[in-house]
C-alpha cells in the first residue's frame, strides 16, 4: 500500500500543496484506498487522539475514569463503540463550570485563534474555541473537499451565509482561501441584503456559491422579483449545509432548476468543524460521502450508541481525527440518517448517506402513533403546481386528539383555490400517511428564512421545550 498522504497526529499540512490539476482527488491514496486499511489506520489514530485528550483535559479524563476506560484499551472497534458519547448538555455544563470554553479545551489558551458559538436565541450559548493550527488544518481539509466538489484555484466563491457566530460561512471562506480561490464573503441577514446579493451575483458571476438551502430558494424568489434569471449568474456548483434541503429531492430539483448548477450537500455540526467532512462530490453529487480519514463518522442506534449495519438508519456520532483545540470524541448529533457502503462513481471508497441527514430526532413530529419528518412535507409541497414557496406546520391538541395543520402558500388567487386545497390536502395526507388539515394562504405571506428554516409550530403543552 502507498503511504497515506500527510497522515500524522498532530497534523500539519503543507500549506503550499495543491494537487495535480488533472487529478479529481486532493489526496489520491487517502480517498481511494481499501476502506479496511483506512479503518485500521483510523483506529490507531483514535487511540492517539484519545491519549491526547485524556492527558490534556479534565473533561475527558473524568468522563472515561468514571467508566474505567483508558485510551490504551481502544484496540478494536468493539472497544471504541463503548466509549461513552458526549452530549450537548454535558458541554453546556462544562462551560458553565469552567467558563468560557469548558474543561474540554485541550490546547493552551494562547493557541486559540477564533471564537464562535451556537446561534440559538434561547438558553445559554455554547462557545467554540478553535486553535490557530486547527484553523489551518480545517482550511486544508475543507479545501480538499471543495476540490472534490469541482471547485478550483481562481474560481470565485460567493459565501451567502451569516458572518457572525455561525461557523458555516467562516468554514467555507477559509477553505476557499486555502484552495487559492477568490472569496466574496457577502454574508446574509441584513436588511435589503438579498436584493443586493442578486446584483452582485449577476455582476461578478462566481463559479461557486455557499448558503443554506432555504436561503438559495429565497434568493431565487428575490431574483425573479427583480426580473433576473438566476441562471444568468453562471454558477457551476452550489454547496449547502446547515439544514436538510440539498438532499430532499424536490428541494434539490427546485434549486437545480432555478440556478442551473450542481447542488452539493454537506455538513455535520459546528462543534465538528471541519464540518464538511460529510459531503457529496462532483461525480457523486447525491447524498453525502463520509470522509472517514478527516472525521470518523458512525451511524448508531440512538439508545445504545452502537453502530448500526450499513443499510440501516440511526443517528450520526462524530469523532475528530485532527483537532487539538476542542476535539470531539463520540459527539452525539441527535440527527437521523441512513448509511450505505457501495461503489461511488467518483471512485472514493467512503461510506455514504444516500438521503443526507433527514432531520433532528427532536424535530420529528409524533402524531397519533406515526412519525412525520418536516422535510417530507417540504418534499411533497415543492413539486405541487401553484405552490407559493413557503409553508408552516402547526401541531395542536384538540380535545384528546393531536391535529396537524399544514398552511401553504399558493400563487392562485383567492376564489380559485378549491381544487388546489382539496388535491394538495389529500395528496399530502396519503404521502405522509397521517390525517392533515390543509389551508392555503397568499403567496409571500409566510416568513422566509435568512438562515435555517423553522417551519414547525408545536402548540401541544407536553412537547413544549
Ligand atoms: C444539517 C446539515 C445537512 C447541518 N443536512 N441537516 O453548516 C454546518 C455547521 C456549521 C452547522 O450548521 O452547524 P450547527 O449550527 O451546529 O448545526 C448543526 C445541525 O444542523 C446538525 O445537527 C443538523 O441538524 C443540521 N445540519 N448540516 C441536514 N447538510
Coordinates of C-alpha atoms and ligand atoms in Angstrom, one line a residue:
X1 CA 0.0 0.0 0.0
X2 CA 1.2 3.5 -0.8
X3 CA 1.6 5.7 2.2
X4 CA -1.4 7.8 3.2
X5 CA -0.6 11.4 2.4
X6 CA 0.5 13.6 5.4
X7 CA -1.1 11.1 7.9
X8 CA 0.3 12.2 11.3
X9 CA -1.0 13.5 14.6
X10 CA -0.8 16.3 15.5
X11 CA -1.5 17.2 11.9
X12 CA 0.3 19.9 9.9
X13 CA -0.4 20.1 6.2
X14 CA 2.0 21.6 3.7
X15 CA 0.3 24.9 3.1
X16 CA 1.7 25.2 -0.4
X17 CA 0.4 21.9 -1.6
X18 CA -2.1 21.7 -4.5
X19 CA -2.9 18.5 -6.4
X20 CA -2.1 17.9 -10.0
X21 CA -4.7 19.9 -11.9
X22 CA -5.8 16.8 -13.8
X23 CA -6.4 14.8 -10.6
X24 CA -10.0 14.5 -9.3
X25 CA -8.5 13.9 -5.9
X26 CA -6.6 16.1 -3.5
X27 CA -5.1 13.0 -1.7
X28 CA -5.5 10.1 -4.2
X29 CA -4.3 7.4 -1.7
X30 CA -6.4 8.5 1.3
X31 CA -9.5 9.0 -0.8
X32 CA -9.5 5.8 -2.8
X33 CA -7.7 3.2 -0.6
X34 CA -9.1 0.0 0.6
X35 CA -11.6 1.0 3.3
X36 CA -10.4 -1.8 5.6
X37 CA -6.9 -0.5 5.5
X38 CA -8.1 3.1 6.1
X39 CA -10.2 1.9 9.1
X40 CA -7.2 0.2 10.6
X41 CA -5.2 3.4 10.4
X42 CA -8.1 5.4 11.8
X43 CA -8.3 3.0 14.8
X44 CA -4.7 3.7 15.7
X45 CA -5.4 7.4 15.3
X46 CA -8.4 7.3 17.5
X47 CA -6.2 5.9 20.3
X48 CA -3.7 8.7 19.7
X49 CA -6.4 11.4 19.8
X50 CA -7.9 9.8 23.0
X51 CA -4.4 9.7 24.7
X52 CA -4.0 13.3 23.8
X53 CA -7.5 14.3 25.1
X54 CA -7.1 12.2 28.3
X55 CA -3.8 13.8 29.2
X56 CA -4.8 17.4 28.4
X57 CA -8.4 17.8 29.5
X58 CA -10.1 17.0 32.9
X59 CA -13.4 16.6 31.0
X60 CA -12.3 13.5 29.1
X61 CA -10.2 12.2 31.9
X62 CA -13.1 12.3 34.4
X63 CA -15.6 11.0 31.9
X64 CA -13.5 8.0 31.0
X65 CA -12.2 7.3 34.5
X66 CA -15.8 7.1 35.6
X67 CA -16.3 4.1 33.4
X68 CA -12.9 2.7 33.9
X69 CA -11.8 3.3 30.4
X70 CA -8.2 4.1 29.3
X71 CA -7.3 5.2 25.8
X72 CA -4.9 2.3 25.6
X73 CA -7.9 -0.1 25.7
X74 CA -9.1 1.1 22.3
X75 CA -7.6 -1.7 20.3
X76 CA -10.8 -2.8 18.5
X77 CA -13.9 -1.3 17.1
X78 CA -16.0 -3.1 19.8
X79 CA -13.9 -1.2 22.4
X80 CA -14.3 2.1 20.6
X81 CA -18.1 1.8 20.4
X82 CA -18.2 1.5 24.2
X83 CA -16.6 5.0 24.6
X84 CA -19.5 7.0 26.1
X85 CA -20.9 9.7 23.8
X86 CA -20.5 13.4 24.5
X87 CA -23.8 15.3 24.6
X88 CA -24.5 18.9 24.1
X89 CA -25.9 19.1 27.7
X90 CA -22.5 17.9 29.0
X91 CA -20.7 20.6 27.1
X92 CA -23.1 23.3 28.3
X93 CA -22.5 22.1 31.9
X94 CA -18.7 22.0 31.4
X95 CA -18.8 25.6 30.1
X96 CA -21.0 26.7 33.0
X97 CA -18.4 25.2 35.4
X98 CA -15.3 26.3 33.5
X99 CA -16.2 29.4 31.6
X100 CA -15.9 30.4 28.8
X101 CA -14.8 27.3 26.9
X102 CA -15.3 24.4 29.3
X103 CA -12.7 21.8 30.5
X104 CA -12.6 20.1 27.2
X105 CA -10.2 22.6 25.7
X106 CA -7.1 20.5 25.1
X107 CA -4.6 23.2 23.9
X108 CA -3.0 26.1 25.6
X109 CA -5.5 29.0 25.6
X110 CA -2.9 31.2 23.9
X111 CA -3.3 28.9 20.9
X112 CA -7.0 30.0 20.4
X113 CA -7.4 31.8 17.2
X114 CA -11.2 32.1 16.6
X115 CA -14.2 32.0 18.9
X116 CA -17.5 31.0 17.5
X117 CA -20.7 29.9 19.2
X118 CA -24.2 28.5 18.9
X119 CA -26.6 31.0 17.3
X120 CA -29.6 29.8 19.4
X121 CA -31.7 32.6 20.7
X122 CA -32.9 30.7 23.7
X123 CA -30.8 29.1 26.5
X124 CA -27.2 29.6 27.3
X125 CA -24.9 29.8 24.3
X126 CA -22.1 27.3 23.7
X127 CA -18.7 28.7 22.8
X128 CA -16.4 27.1 20.3
X129 CA -12.7 27.6 20.7
X130 CA -10.6 26.9 17.6
X131 CA -6.9 26.7 17.8
X132 CA -4.6 28.5 15.3
X133 CA -3.1 25.3 14.0
X134 CA -6.6 23.7 13.9
X135 CA -7.8 26.5 11.8
X136 CA -5.1 25.8 9.2
X137 CA -5.9 22.1 9.3
X138 CA -9.6 22.9 8.9
X139 CA -8.9 25.1 5.9
X140 CA -6.8 22.3 4.4
X141 CA -9.4 19.6 5.0
X142 CA -12.2 21.7 3.5
X143 CA -10.2 22.9 0.6
X144 CA -9.7 19.2 -0.2
X145 CA -13.4 18.6 0.0
X146 CA -14.1 21.7 -2.2
X147 CA -11.6 20.2 -4.7
X148 CA -13.8 17.1 -4.7
X149 CA -16.8 19.2 -5.5
X150 CA -15.0 20.5 -8.6
X151 CA -14.1 24.0 -7.2
X152 CA -10.6 25.0 -8.5
X153 CA -8.0 27.7 -7.7
X154 CA -9.0 31.0 -9.3
X155 CA -12.7 30.3 -9.0
X156 CA -14.8 32.9 -7.3
X157 CA -16.7 31.6 -4.3
X158 CA -19.7 33.6 -3.1
X159 CA -20.4 33.0 0.6
X160 CA -24.0 34.0 1.3
X161 CA -24.4 32.9 5.0
X162 CA -24.2 34.9 8.2
X163 CA -20.7 36.0 9.2
X164 CA -21.1 36.1 12.9
X165 CA -21.0 33.3 15.4
X166 CA -22.1 30.8 12.7
X167 CA -19.2 28.6 11.6
X168 CA -20.6 27.6 8.3
X169 CA -19.7 30.9 6.5
X170 CA -16.2 31.1 8.0
X171 CA -15.5 27.5 7.3
X172 CA -16.5 27.9 3.6
X173 CA -14.4 31.1 3.4
X174 CA -11.2 29.7 4.9
X175 CA -11.5 26.6 2.7
X176 CA -11.8 28.7 -0.4
X177 CA -8.9 30.8 0.6
X178 CA -6.7 27.8 1.1
X179 CA -7.8 26.5 -2.3
X180 CA -6.5 29.8 -3.7
X181 CA -9.9 30.8 -4.8
X182 CA -11.3 34.4 -4.9
X183 CA -13.7 34.7 -1.9
X184 CA -16.6 37.1 -1.9
X185 CA -17.7 37.0 1.8
X186 CA -21.0 38.5 1.1
X187 CA -22.8 37.4 4.2
X188 CA -26.6 37.4 4.8
X189 CA -29.2 38.6 7.2
X190 CA -29.0 42.4 7.0
X191 CA -31.9 44.5 5.6
X192 CA -32.1 44.5 1.8
X193 CA -29.1 42.2 1.5
X194 CA -30.8 39.6 -0.6
X195 CA -31.6 42.0 -3.4
X196 CA -28.0 43.2 -3.3
X197 CA -26.8 39.7 -3.4
X198 CA -28.7 39.3 -6.7
X199 CA -27.0 42.4 -8.1
X200 CA -23.5 41.2 -7.0
X201 CA -24.1 37.6 -8.3
X202 CA -25.2 39.0 -11.7
X203 CA -22.2 41.2 -11.9
X204 CA -19.4 39.0 -10.5
X205 CA -20.7 35.7 -11.9
X206 CA -19.0 33.4 -9.4
X207 CA -18.2 29.8 -10.0
X208 CA -19.3 28.6 -6.6
X209 CA -21.9 29.6 -4.0
X210 CA -22.4 28.6 -0.4
X211 CA -25.5 29.1 1.8
X212 CA -28.3 27.3 3.5
X213 CA -30.8 25.6 1.0
X214 CA -33.7 27.8 2.3
X215 CA -31.7 30.9 1.6
X216 CA -30.9 29.8 -2.0
X217 CA -34.6 29.4 -2.7
X218 CA -35.3 32.8 -1.1
X219 CA -32.6 34.3 -3.3
X220 CA -34.2 32.8 -6.4
X221 CA -37.6 34.4 -5.5
X222 CA -36.0 37.8 -5.0
X223 CA -34.1 37.5 -8.3
X224 CA -37.4 36.7 -10.0
X225 CA -39.0 39.7 -8.5
X226 CA -36.0 41.8 -9.8
X227 CA -36.6 40.2 -13.3
X228 CA -33.3 38.4 -13.2
X229 CA -33.0 34.8 -14.1
X230 CA -30.7 33.1 -11.5
X231 CA -29.2 31.0 -14.4
X232 CA -27.6 34.2 -15.6
X233 CA -25.3 34.1 -12.5
X234 CA -23.5 31.3 -14.3
X235 CA -22.9 29.3 -11.1
X236 CA -21.1 25.9 -11.6
X237 CA -21.5 24.5 -8.1
X238 CA -23.7 25.4 -5.1
X239 CA -22.8 23.7 -1.8
X240 CA -25.1 23.8 1.1
X241 CA -25.1 23.0 4.8
X242 CA -26.9 23.8 8.0
X243 CA -30.2 22.1 7.5
X244 CA -31.8 19.4 5.3
X245 CA -32.7 20.5 1.8
X246 CA -29.9 19.7 -0.6
X247 CA -30.7 16.0 -0.3
X248 CA -34.5 16.5 -0.2
X249 CA -35.3 15.5 -3.8
X250 CA -37.8 18.3 -4.7
X251 CA -35.9 21.0 -2.9
X252 CA -32.7 19.9 -4.7
X253 CA -34.5 20.0 -8.0
X254 CA -36.0 23.4 -7.3
X255 CA -32.5 24.8 -6.7
X256 CA -31.0 23.0 -9.7
X257 CA -33.8 24.2 -12.0
X258 CA -33.6 27.8 -10.7
X259 CA -29.8 28.2 -10.9
X260 CA -28.7 25.5 -13.4
X261 CA -25.8 24.5 -11.1
X262 CA -24.7 21.2 -9.5
X263 CA -26.2 21.0 -6.0
X264 CA -23.9 19.6 -3.3
X265 CA -25.0 18.7 0.2
X266 CA -22.5 18.8 3.1
X267 CA -22.4 19.5 6.8
X268 CA -22.2 17.9 10.2
X269 CA -22.2 20.2 13.2
X270 CA -20.3 23.4 14.2
X271 CA -18.5 21.6 17.0
X272 CA -17.2 19.1 14.4
X273 CA -15.6 21.8 12.1
X274 CA -14.2 20.7 9.6
X275 CA -18.0 20.3 9.2
X276 CA -17.7 19.5 5.5
X277 CA -16.4 16.0 6.4
X278 CA -19.8 14.7 5.2
X279 CA -20.0 15.9 1.7
X280 CA -21.0 15.0 -1.8
X281 CA -18.6 15.2 -4.7
X282 CA -18.8 16.4 -8.3
X283 CA -19.1 12.8 -9.7
X284 CA -21.1 11.5 -6.7
X285 CA -23.4 14.5 -6.3
X286 CA -26.3 12.9 -4.4
X287 CA -26.3 12.3 -0.7
X288 CA -23.1 12.8 1.3
X289 CA -19.9 10.8 1.5
X290 CA -18.3 10.3 4.9
X291 CA -14.7 11.4 4.5
X292 CA -13.5 8.9 7.2
X293 CA -9.9 10.0 7.3
X294 CA -10.9 13.6 8.3
X295 CA -13.6 12.9 10.9
X296 CA -14.7 9.4 12.0
X297 CA -18.4 9.2 11.3
X298 CA -20.6 6.4 12.9
X299 CA -24.3 5.9 12.4
X300 CA -25.6 4.5 15.7
X301 CA -28.6 3.2 17.4
X302 CA -29.9 6.3 19.3
X303 CA -30.3 4.2 22.5
X304 CA -27.2 2.1 22.7
X305 CA -24.8 4.2 20.5
X306 CA -23.5 1.0 18.9
X307 CA -23.1 1.4 15.1
X308 CA -25.9 0.0 13.0
X309 CA -25.1 -2.1 9.9
X310 CA -24.8 -0.5 6.5
X311 CA -28.2 -0.1 5.0
X312 CA -29.8 0.9 8.4
X313 CA -31.0 4.1 9.9
X314 CA -29.5 5.7 13.0
X315 CA -28.1 8.8 14.5
X316 CA -24.7 10.2 13.5
X317 CA -21.9 10.1 16.1
X318 CA -18.7 12.0 15.2
X319 CA -15.1 11.9 16.3
X320 CA -12.3 14.3 15.3
X321 CA -9.1 12.8 14.0
X322 CA -7.1 16.0 13.6
X323 CA -8.4 18.7 16.0
X324 CA -6.3 19.6 19.0
X325 CA -8.2 22.6 20.5
X326 CA -11.6 21.2 21.4
X327 CA -11.6 17.6 19.9
X328 CA -14.9 15.9 20.0
X329 CA -14.8 12.3 20.8
X330 CA -18.0 10.5 20.0
X331 CA -20.2 13.6 19.8
X332 CA -23.9 12.6 19.7
X333 CA -25.6 14.6 17.0
X334 CA -29.3 13.8 17.7
X335 CA -29.8 13.8 13.9
X336 CA -31.2 11.0 11.8
X337 CA -29.8 9.4 8.7
X338 CA -29.2 6.1 6.9
X339 CA -25.8 4.9 5.7
X340 CA -24.6 2.5 2.9
X341 CA -21.3 1.3 1.6
X342 CA -21.3 1.0 -2.2
X343 CA -19.1 1.8 -5.2
X344 CA -19.2 5.6 -5.7
X345 CA -18.9 7.0 -9.2
X346 CA -16.2 9.3 -8.1
X347 CA -14.0 6.4 -7.0
X348 CA -13.8 7.4 -3.4
X349 CA -14.1 4.5 -1.0
X350 CA -16.1 6.2 1.7
X351 CA -19.4 5.2 3.1
X352 CA -22.4 7.3 2.0
X353 CA -25.6 8.8 3.4
X354 CA -27.7 8.4 0.3
X355 CA -30.5 10.6 1.6
X356 CA -28.3 13.1 3.5
X357 CA -29.3 13.9 7.1
X358 CA -33.1 14.0 7.2
X359 CA -33.6 15.9 10.3
X360 CA -33.2 16.1 14.1
X361 CA -34.7 13.4 16.3
X362 CA -36.4 16.1 18.4
X363 CA -37.9 17.8 15.3
X364 CA -39.7 14.7 14.3
X365 CA -43.4 15.1 14.7
X366 CA -45.0 12.2 16.6
X367 CA -48.7 12.3 15.8
X368 CA -51.2 9.5 16.6
X369 CA -48.5 6.9 16.6
X370 CA -46.9 8.0 13.4
X371 CA -43.7 9.8 12.8
X372 CA -43.5 12.6 10.3
X373 CA -40.3 14.4 9.3
X374 CA -40.9 18.1 8.5
X375 CA -38.7 17.6 5.4
X376 CA -41.3 15.1 4.0
X377 CA -43.9 18.0 3.9
X378 CA -41.3 20.2 2.1
X379 CA -40.5 17.4 -0.3
X380 CA -44.2 17.0 -1.2
X381 CA -45.2 20.6 -1.5
X382 CA -42.2 21.7 -3.6
X383 CA -43.5 19.5 -6.5
X384 CA -47.1 20.8 -6.4
X385 CA -48.1 23.1 -9.2
X386 CA -49.1 26.6 -8.0
X387 CA -47.3 26.2 -4.6
X388 CA -46.2 29.6 -3.4
X389 CA -42.8 28.6 -2.0
X390 CA -43.3 28.6 1.8
X391 CA -45.3 26.7 4.4
X392 CA -45.9 26.2 8.1
X393 CA -46.7 23.0 10.1
X394 CA -48.8 23.5 13.1
X395 CA -49.3 20.7 15.6
X396 CA -52.1 21.2 18.1
X397 CA -54.1 19.2 20.6
X398 CA -57.8 19.5 20.1
X399 CA -59.6 17.7 22.9
X400 CA -57.7 14.4 23.3
X401 CA -56.6 14.3 19.6
X402 CA -53.5 15.6 18.0
X403 CA -54.0 17.6 14.9
X404 CA -51.6 18.5 12.2
X405 CA -52.3 21.6 10.2
X406 CA -50.3 22.4 7.1
X407 CA -50.6 26.0 5.9
X408 CA -49.1 26.5 2.5
X409 CA -48.8 29.4 0.1
X410 CA -50.3 29.3 -3.3
X411 CA -49.9 31.6 -6.3
X412 CA -53.5 31.1 -7.2
X413 CA -55.9 34.0 -6.5
X414 CA -58.5 33.7 -3.7
X415 CA -61.7 32.2 -5.1
X416 CA -59.8 29.8 -7.4
X417 CA -58.2 27.6 -4.8
X418 CA -60.9 24.9 -4.3
X419 CA -59.2 22.2 -6.4
X420 CA -55.7 23.2 -5.1
X421 CA -56.8 22.9 -1.5
X422 CA -58.6 19.6 -2.0
X423 CA -55.9 17.9 -4.1
X424 CA -52.9 19.2 -2.1
X425 CA -54.6 18.3 1.2
X426 CA -55.5 14.7 0.1
X427 CA -52.2 14.2 -1.7
X428 CA -50.2 15.3 1.3
X429 CA -52.3 13.1 3.6
X430 CA -51.7 9.9 1.5
X431 CA -48.0 10.8 1.1
X432 CA -47.5 11.2 4.8
X433 CA -49.9 8.5 6.0
X434 CA -51.4 10.8 8.7
X435 CA -54.5 13.0 8.7
X436 CA -53.7 16.6 7.7
X437 CA -55.8 19.7 7.8
X438 CA -54.7 21.7 4.9
X439 CA -55.1 25.5 4.5
X440 CA -53.8 27.7 1.6
X441 CA -52.6 31.3 2.1
X442 CA -51.5 34.0 -0.3
X443 CA -48.0 33.8 -1.7
X444 CA -45.3 35.8 0.0
X445 CA -47.2 36.0 3.3
X446 CA -45.2 33.5 5.4
X447 CA -41.8 34.4 6.7
X448 CA -38.7 33.4 4.6
X449 CA -35.5 32.1 6.3
X450 CA -32.4 34.2 6.1
X451 CA -30.5 31.3 7.7
X452 CA -32.1 28.0 8.7
X453 CA -35.8 27.4 8.3
X454 CA -38.1 26.9 11.3
X455 CA -41.4 25.7 9.9
X456 CA -42.9 23.7 12.8
X457 CA -45.1 25.3 15.4
X458 CA -45.9 22.7 18.0
X459 CA -48.6 24.1 20.2
X460 CA -49.0 20.9 22.3
X461 CA -48.3 21.5 26.0
X462 CA -46.5 18.2 26.6
X463 CA -43.9 18.8 23.8
X464 CA -43.1 22.4 24.8
X465 CA -39.4 22.7 25.3
Ligands
LIG1 C1 -27.9 19.5 8.5 C2 -26.9 19.6 7.5 C3 -27.2 19.0 6.3 C4 -26.2 20.7 9.3 N1 -28.3 18.3 6.2 N2 -29.0 18.8 8.4 O1 -23.5 24.1 8.5 C5 -22.7 23.2 9.1 C6 -22.5 23.6 10.5 C7 -21.7 24.8 10.6 C8 -23.8 23.8 11.2 O2 -24.9 24.1 10.7 O3 -23.7 23.6 12.5 P1 -24.8 23.9 13.6 O4 -25.3 25.3 13.5 O5 -24.1 23.4 14.9 O6 -26.0 22.9 13.3 C9 -25.8 21.6 13.2 C10 -27.1 20.9 12.8 O7 -27.6 21.4 11.6 C11 -27.0 19.4 12.6 O8 -27.0 18.7 13.8 C12 -28.1 19.2 11.7 O9 -29.3 19.1 12.4 C13 -28.2 20.4 10.8 N3 -27.5 20.2 9.6 N4 -25.9 20.4 8.0 C14 -29.2 18.2 7.2 N5 -26.3 19.1 5.3

